[in-house]
Amino acid sequence: MAFSSNMKFSSLLVLIYFATVFFSIEACHETDKAALLDFKSKINQDPSKLLQTWNQSTDCCTQWEGVACDSNGRVVNLTRPGLFDTDDSIFDTFMNGTISPSLGNLEFLEFLDLSNLKQLTGSIPSELGKLSHLTAVFLDTNQFSGPIPASFQNLTKLIRLYVSDNLLSGSVPSIFQHMPSLSELGLFNNQLSGGIPSSVSQLVSLTKLDIHGNRFSGGIPSTIGSLKNLVTLDLSENQLTGSIPQSIGELSKLNLLYLYQNKLSGSIPSSISGLTSLQFMRLSDNKLTGSLPSSIGKIPLRRLILENNLLTGELPASLGNLTDLDSMYLKNNRFTGKIPSSLSNLVNLLDLDLSRNGLSGPIPSQLATLNLQILDLSFNPLNLVNIPTWIANVNTLQRLYLARTGITGELPQWLSGMSLTYLDVSSNMLAGDLPTWVGNMTSLYSLNVSINGFHSSIPAGLENLSGLGELDLHMNNFTGSKPSGVINLANLEIFDVSKNMLTGEIPVHSKAFPASSFEGNSGLCGSPLPPCKTA
């Protein structure tokens, strides 16, 4: 009996507790309710009924989806994104309309998420600047236009601010000196212009700064090094000029540095050795000059992309210290000298692209120990004469590009034993027959042997390459009565046999490749070329 009484007493205490909690939450404040209903009235389309539960007759604190209140009935959380996870799937929807300025009356709001609704338009109301309790604002992936409100300077408690993937324009107002706690700032993929606000350097708590895909101009602030907590810095796809500041080396926590597709000049500072946490560096598509500093070997990089610059000098042997590196893209610069044999230390390297430089041979045979998937050495004065036989030992290789590297003679038959998907030996001095064993390379998707001296007929064996999507044979001396049946391969999208010595009629049932694919063969006729003459 005593045990039963104790159980009843415990149950009574639990009921009292939950009743206390339930009744301690006041009904939704009328000001907040009116603000939310006005927001709903400005929504023209809501196909997934995200706001269906928002009704005048119900309590916004307890019955409205996406709304949460504090114990006084004041709305503190408004969360109605268009992309979110459910228990077993990802839910993706939209809303069409504008943001009502009335949301500025939610004076206790702490969290605002209207992201990924895709079709919210108009400007961001300046009234949102009255919400001084906000810690997070997510308005990204919509179609908001106009400027970032200067009133955001009042959001002094902000930790995360995302207005990316919109149509925002104009310069960024000087608001950041009032946001000492801001940790994440996403302004990317807009039409923002002007300089990067100097006040950004005062965001000492910032871990992520992403403003890529805008129209920012001017230089990178020289005080960027003051952002000691930065993990991600993405200033790419803008119009930034000037040099990379020396202070960037002070960002010891930085994991990702993207400055590509700007107009940056000057050299890569040796201070980058201070980026002791950096794994991803992409500085491509700028006007960077000078040599690659040997201090780069002190960074724990996994990906190094410096292509399309004006970098000069020899590749430092210290690149061999980047043992975590899986991708190195240095193409289209002005590097000279030999390829360092120390690259054989890069045991995790999968992609190596050194094309379009001034590098000389030979290629270090030590690279045979790597598990490369892509090797591109095209358009370097390597004077190879022969394709190095050690390449046959790289069983993982899928793409081999050796265009204009000084190869002569015939293609080596050991290539047929490799599982290449891309093979480019164009712009060399290869001659003789295009061997029939090429038809055994059934993994090929792209074959380019153009601008050589092949003078055989097009091998019928190429018809066996059912996965072939690109075939470039132009500017050789191929002969024969007509292009072989390869022209009708189901996956073939690019086909070029122009400037050869082919004759005969192009098959009527062939794909509608442009006339340029066949031009320069005086003996070819038929669509898309002029019709053949009949006897």
Coordinates of N, CA, C and O in Angstrom, one line a residue, residues 261-368:
Q261 N 40.0 34.3 -59.6 CA 39.2 35.1 -60.5 C 39.0 36.5 -60.0 O 37.9 37.0 -59.8
N262 N 40.2 37.1 -59.7 CA 40.2 38.6 -59.4 C 41.3 39.2 -60.4 O 41.6 38.6 -61.4
K263 N 41.8 40.3 -60.0 CA 42.9 41.0 -60.8 C 44.1 41.2 -59.9 O 44.8 42.2 -60.0
L264 N 44.4 40.3 -59.0 CA 45.5 40.5 -58.0 C 46.8 40.4 -58.8 O 47.0 39.6 -59.7
S265 N 47.7 41.1 -58.3 CA 49.1 41.2 -58.9 C 50.1 41.0 -57.8 O 49.8 40.8 -56.6
G266 N 51.4 41.1 -58.2 CA 52.4 41.0 -57.2 C 52.7 39.5 -56.9 O 52.1 38.6 -57.6
S267 N 53.6 39.3 -56.0 CA 54.0 37.9 -55.7 C 53.2 37.3 -54.6 O 52.5 38.0 -53.8
I268 N 53.3 36.0 -54.5 CA 52.7 35.3 -53.4 C 53.6 35.5 -52.2 O 54.8 35.1 -52.2
P269 N 53.2 36.1 -51.1 CA 54.1 36.4 -50.0 C 54.7 35.2 -49.3 O 54.0 34.1 -49.1
S270 N 55.9 35.2 -48.9 CA 56.6 34.1 -48.2 C 55.9 33.9 -46.9 O 56.1 32.8 -46.3
S271 N 55.2 34.9 -46.4 CA 54.5 34.7 -45.1 C 53.5 33.7 -45.1 O 53.0 33.3 -44.0
I272 N 53.1 33.1 -46.2 CA 52.1 32.0 -46.2 C 52.5 30.8 -45.4 O 51.7 30.0 -45.1
S273 N 53.8 30.7 -45.1 CA 54.3 29.6 -44.2 C 53.6 29.7 -42.9 O 53.5 28.7 -42.2
G274 N 53.0 30.8 -42.5 CA 52.3 30.9 -41.2 C 50.9 30.3 -41.3 O 50.2 30.2 -40.3
L275 N 50.4 29.9 -42.5 CA 49.1 29.3 -42.6 C 49.2 27.9 -42.3 O 49.0 27.0 -43.1
T276 N 49.4 27.6 -41.0 CA 49.7 26.2 -40.6 C 48.5 25.3 -40.5 O 48.7 24.1 -40.1
S277 N 47.3 25.8 -40.8 CA 46.1 24.9 -40.8 C 45.5 24.8 -42.3 O 44.5 24.2 -42.4
L278 N 46.2 25.5 -43.2 CA 45.6 25.6 -44.5 C 45.6 24.3 -45.3 O 46.6 23.7 -45.5
Q279 N 44.4 23.9 -45.8 CA 44.3 22.7 -46.7 C 43.9 23.0 -48.1 O 44.3 22.2 -49.0
F280 N 43.2 24.1 -48.3 CA 42.7 24.4 -49.7 C 43.1 25.8 -50.1 O 42.7 26.8 -49.5
M281 N 44.0 25.9 -51.1 CA 44.4 27.2 -51.6 C 44.1 27.3 -53.1 O 44.6 26.5 -53.9
R282 N 43.4 28.3 -53.5 CA 43.1 28.5 -54.9 C 43.3 30.0 -55.2 O 42.5 30.8 -54.8
L283 N 44.3 30.3 -55.9 CA 44.7 31.7 -56.3 C 44.7 31.8 -57.8 O 45.3 32.8 -58.3
S284 N 44.0 31.0 -58.5 CA 44.0 30.9 -59.9 C 43.3 32.1 -60.6 O 42.6 32.9 -59.9
D285 N 43.6 32.3 -61.9 CA 43.0 33.3 -62.7 C 43.2 34.7 -62.1 O 42.2 35.5 -61.9
N286 N 44.4 35.1 -61.8 CA 44.8 36.4 -61.4 C 46.0 36.8 -62.3 O 46.2 36.3 -63.4
K287 N 46.8 37.8 -61.8 CA 47.9 38.3 -62.5 C 49.2 38.2 -61.6 O 50.0 39.1 -61.6
L288 N 49.2 37.2 -60.8 CA 50.3 37.0 -59.8 C 51.6 36.7 -60.6 O 51.7 36.0 -61.6
T289 N 52.7 37.3 -60.1 CA 54.0 37.2 -60.7 C 55.0 36.7 -59.7 O 54.7 36.4 -58.5
G290 N 56.2 36.6 -60.1 CA 57.3 36.1 -59.2 C 57.3 34.6 -59.1 O 56.5 33.9 -59.7
S291 N 58.2 34.1 -58.3 CA 58.4 32.7 -58.1 C 57.5 32.2 -57.0 O 57.0 32.9 -56.2
L292 N 57.3 30.9 -57.0 CA 56.5 30.2 -56.0 C 57.4 30.1 -54.8 O 58.5 29.4 -54.8
P293 N 57.1 30.7 -53.6 CA 58.0 30.7 -52.5 C 58.2 29.3 -52.0 O 57.3 28.5 -51.9
S294 N 59.4 29.0 -51.6 CA 59.7 27.7 -51.1 C 59.0 27.4 -49.7 O 58.8 26.3 -49.3
S295 N 58.6 28.5 -49.1 CA 57.9 28.4 -47.8 C 56.6 27.7 -48.0 O 55.9 27.3 -47.0
I296 N 56.1 27.5 -49.2 CA 54.8 26.8 -49.4 C 54.9 25.4 -48.9 O 53.9 24.8 -48.6
G297 N 56.1 24.8 -48.8 CA 56.3 23.5 -48.4 C 56.0 23.3 -46.9 O 56.0 22.1 -46.4
K298 N 55.7 24.4 -46.2 CA 55.4 24.3 -44.8 C 53.9 24.3 -44.4 O 53.5 24.2 -43.3
I299 N 53.1 24.2 -45.5 CA 51.7 24.3 -45.3 C 51.1 22.9 -45.5 O 51.4 22.2 -46.4
P300 N 50.1 22.5 -44.7 CA 49.5 21.1 -44.8 C 48.5 21.1 -45.9 O 47.3 20.6 -45.7
L301 N 48.8 21.5 -47.1 CA 47.8 21.6 -48.2 C 47.3 20.2 -48.7 O 48.1 19.3 -48.7
R302 N 46.1 20.2 -49.0 CA 45.5 19.1 -49.7 C 45.2 19.4 -51.2 O 45.1 18.5 -52.0
R303 N 45.0 20.7 -51.5 CA 44.6 21.1 -52.8 C 45.3 22.5 -53.1 O 45.2 23.4 -52.4
L304 N 46.1 22.5 -54.2 CA 46.8 23.7 -54.6 C 46.5 24.0 -56.0 O 46.8 23.3 -56.9
I305 N 45.8 25.2 -56.2 CA 45.4 25.6 -57.5 C 45.9 27.0 -57.8 O 45.4 28.0 -57.2
L306 N 46.9 27.1 -58.7 CA 47.5 28.4 -59.0 C 47.5 28.7 -60.5 O 48.2 29.6 -61.0
E307 N 46.6 28.0 -61.2 CA 46.6 28.1 -62.7 C 46.2 29.5 -63.2 O 45.6 30.3 -62.5
N308 N 46.7 29.8 -64.4 CA 46.3 31.0 -65.1 C 46.8 32.2 -64.4 O 46.0 33.1 -64.1
N309 N 48.1 32.3 -64.1 CA 48.7 33.4 -63.6 C 50.0 33.7 -64.4 O 50.1 33.2 -65.5
L310 N 50.9 34.5 -63.9 CA 52.1 34.9 -64.6 C 53.3 34.5 -63.7 O 54.4 35.1 -63.8
L311 N 53.2 33.4 -63.0 CA 54.3 33.0 -62.1 C 55.5 32.4 -62.9 O 55.3 31.8 -63.9
T312 N 56.6 32.7 -62.4 CA 57.9 32.4 -63.1 C 58.8 31.6 -62.2 O 58.5 31.2 -61.0
G313 N 60.0 31.3 -62.7 CA 61.0 30.6 -61.9 C 60.8 29.1 -61.9 O 59.9 28.5 -62.6
E314 N 61.6 28.4 -61.2 CA 61.6 26.9 -61.1 C 60.6 26.5 -60.0 O 60.4 27.2 -59.0
L315 N 60.0 25.3 -60.2 CA 59.2 24.8 -59.1 C 60.0 24.4 -57.9 O 61.0 23.6 -58.1
P316 N 59.8 24.9 -56.7 CA 60.6 24.6 -55.6 C 60.5 23.1 -55.2 O 59.5 22.5 -55.2
A317 N 61.7 22.5 -54.8 CA 61.7 21.2 -54.4 C 60.9 21.0 -53.1 O 60.4 19.8 -52.9
S318 N 60.6 22.1 -52.4 CA 59.8 22.0 -51.2 C 58.4 21.5 -51.4 O 57.7 21.1 -50.5
L319 N 57.9 21.6 -52.7 CA 56.6 21.1 -53.0 C 56.5 19.6 -52.6 O 55.4 19.1 -52.3
G320 N 57.6 18.9 -52.6 CA 57.6 17.5 -52.2 C 57.3 17.3 -50.7 O 57.1 16.1 -50.3
N321 N 57.2 18.4 -49.9 CA 56.9 18.2 -48.5 C 55.4 18.2 -48.3 O 54.9 17.9 -47.2
L322 N 54.6 18.5 -49.4 CA 53.1 18.6 -49.2 C 52.5 17.2 -49.3 O 51.8 16.8 -50.3
T323 N 52.8 16.3 -48.4 CA 52.5 14.9 -48.5 C 51.0 14.6 -48.3 O 50.5 13.5 -48.6
D324 N 50.2 15.6 -47.9 CA 48.7 15.5 -47.9 C 48.1 15.9 -49.2 O 46.8 15.7 -49.3
L325 N 48.8 16.4 -50.1 CA 48.3 17.0 -51.3 C 47.6 15.9 -52.2 O 48.2 14.9 -52.5
D326 N 46.4 16.2 -52.7 CA 45.7 15.3 -53.6 C 45.6 15.9 -55.0 O 45.3 15.2 -56.0
S327 N 45.7 17.2 -55.1 CA 45.5 17.9 -56.4 C 46.5 19.1 -56.5 O 46.6 19.9 -55.6
M328 N 47.2 19.1 -57.6 CA 48.1 20.3 -57.9 C 47.8 20.8 -59.3 O 48.1 20.0 -60.3
Y329 N 47.3 22.0 -59.4 CA 47.0 22.6 -60.7 C 47.9 23.9 -60.9 O 47.6 24.9 -60.3
L330 N 48.9 23.8 -61.7 CA 49.8 24.9 -61.9 C 49.8 25.4 -63.4 O 50.7 26.1 -63.8
K331 N 48.9 25.0 -64.2 CA 48.9 25.2 -65.6 C 48.8 26.6 -66.0 O 48.4 27.5 -65.2
N332 N 49.3 26.9 -67.2 CA 49.3 28.2 -67.8 C 49.9 29.3 -66.9 O 49.3 30.3 -66.6
N333 N 51.2 29.0 -66.6 CA 52.0 30.0 -65.9 C 53.3 30.1 -66.8 O 53.3 29.8 -68.0
R334 N 54.4 30.6 -66.2 CA 55.6 30.7 -66.9 C 56.8 30.0 -66.2 O 57.9 30.4 -66.2
F335 N 56.4 28.9 -65.5 CA 57.4 28.1 -64.8 C 58.4 27.5 -65.8 O 58.1 27.1 -66.9
T336 N 59.7 27.5 -65.4 CA 60.8 26.9 -66.2 C 61.5 25.9 -65.4 O 61.2 25.6 -64.2
G337 N 62.5 25.3 -66.0 CA 63.4 24.3 -65.3 C 62.7 22.9 -65.4 O 61.8 22.7 -66.1
K338 N 63.3 22.1 -64.6 CA 62.8 20.7 -64.6 C 61.7 20.4 -63.5 O 61.6 21.1 -62.5
I339 N 61.0 19.4 -63.8 CA 60.0 19.0 -62.8 C 60.7 18.3 -61.6 O 61.5 17.4 -61.8
P340 N 60.5 18.8 -60.4 CA 61.3 18.3 -59.2 C 61.0 16.8 -59.0 O 59.8 16.4 -59.0
S341 N 62.0 16.0 -58.8 CA 61.8 14.6 -58.5 C 61.2 14.4 -57.1 O 60.6 13.4 -56.8
S342 N 61.2 15.5 -56.3 CA 60.7 15.4 -54.9 C 59.1 15.2 -55.0 O 58.5 14.9 -54.0
L343 N 58.5 15.5 -56.2 CA 57.1 15.3 -56.3 C 56.7 13.8 -56.0 O 55.5 13.5 -55.7
S344 N 57.7 12.9 -56.1 CA 57.4 11.5 -55.9 C 57.1 11.3 -54.4 O 56.6 10.2 -54.1
N345 N 57.3 12.2 -53.6 CA 56.9 12.1 -52.1 C 55.5 12.3 -51.9 O 55.0 12.0 -50.8
L346 N 54.8 12.8 -52.9 CA 53.3 13.2 -52.7 C 52.5 11.9 -52.9 O 51.8 11.7 -53.9
V347 N 52.5 11.1 -51.8 CA 51.9 9.8 -51.9 C 50.4 9.8 -52.0 O 49.8 8.8 -52.4
N348 N 49.8 11.0 -51.8 CA 48.3 11.1 -51.9 C 47.9 11.8 -53.2 O 46.7 12.0 -53.4
L349 N 48.8 12.2 -54.0 CA 48.5 13.0 -55.2 C 47.8 12.2 -56.2 O 48.2 11.1 -56.6
L350 N 46.6 12.7 -56.7 CA 45.8 12.1 -57.7 C 45.8 12.9 -59.0 O 45.8 12.3 -60.1
D351 N 45.8 14.2 -58.9 CA 45.8 15.0 -60.1 C 47.0 15.9 -60.1 O 47.2 16.7 -59.2
L352 N 47.7 15.9 -61.2 CA 48.9 16.7 -61.4 C 48.8 17.4 -62.8 O 48.8 16.7 -63.8
D353 N 48.7 18.7 -62.8 CA 48.5 19.5 -64.0 C 49.6 20.6 -64.0 O 49.5 21.6 -63.3
L354 N 50.6 20.4 -64.9 CA 51.7 21.4 -65.0 C 51.7 21.9 -66.5 O 52.7 22.4 -66.9
S355 N 50.6 21.8 -67.2 CA 50.5 22.1 -68.6 C 50.7 23.6 -68.9 O 50.5 24.4 -68.0
R356 N 51.1 23.9 -70.1 CA 51.2 25.3 -70.6 C 52.2 26.1 -69.7 O 51.9 27.2 -69.2
N357 N 53.4 25.5 -69.5 CA 54.5 26.3 -68.9 C 55.7 26.2 -69.8 O 55.6 25.8 -71.0
G358 N 56.9 26.4 -69.2 CA 58.1 26.3 -70.0 C 59.0 25.2 -69.4 O 60.2 25.4 -69.4
L359 N 58.4 24.2 -68.9 CA 59.2 23.1 -68.2 C 59.9 22.2 -69.2 O 59.4 21.9 -70.3
S360 N 61.1 21.8 -68.8 CA 62.0 21.0 -69.7 C 62.1 19.6 -69.1 O 61.8 19.3 -67.9
G361 N 62.4 18.6 -70.0 CA 62.5 17.2 -69.6 C 63.8 16.9 -68.9 O 64.7 17.7 -68.8
P362 N 63.9 15.6 -68.5 CA 62.9 14.6 -68.7 C 61.9 14.6 -67.5 O 62.1 15.3 -66.5
I363 N 60.9 13.8 -67.7 CA 59.9 13.7 -66.6 C 60.5 12.7 -65.6 O 60.9 11.6 -65.9
P364 N 60.5 13.1 -64.3 CA 61.1 12.2 -63.3 C 60.4 10.8 -63.3 O 59.2 10.7 -63.1
S365 N 61.2 9.7 -63.5 CA 60.6 8.4 -63.5 C 60.1 8.0 -62.1 O 59.3 7.1 -62.0
Q366 N 60.5 8.7 -61.1 CA 60.0 8.4 -59.7 C 58.5 8.7 -59.6 O 57.9 8.1 -58.6
L367 N 57.9 9.4 -60.5 CA 56.5 9.6 -60.4 C 55.7 8.3 -60.6 O 54.5 8.3 -60.4
A368 N 56.4 7.3 -61.1 CA 55.7 6.0 -61.3 C 55.2 5.4 -60.0 O 54.3 4.5 -60.0

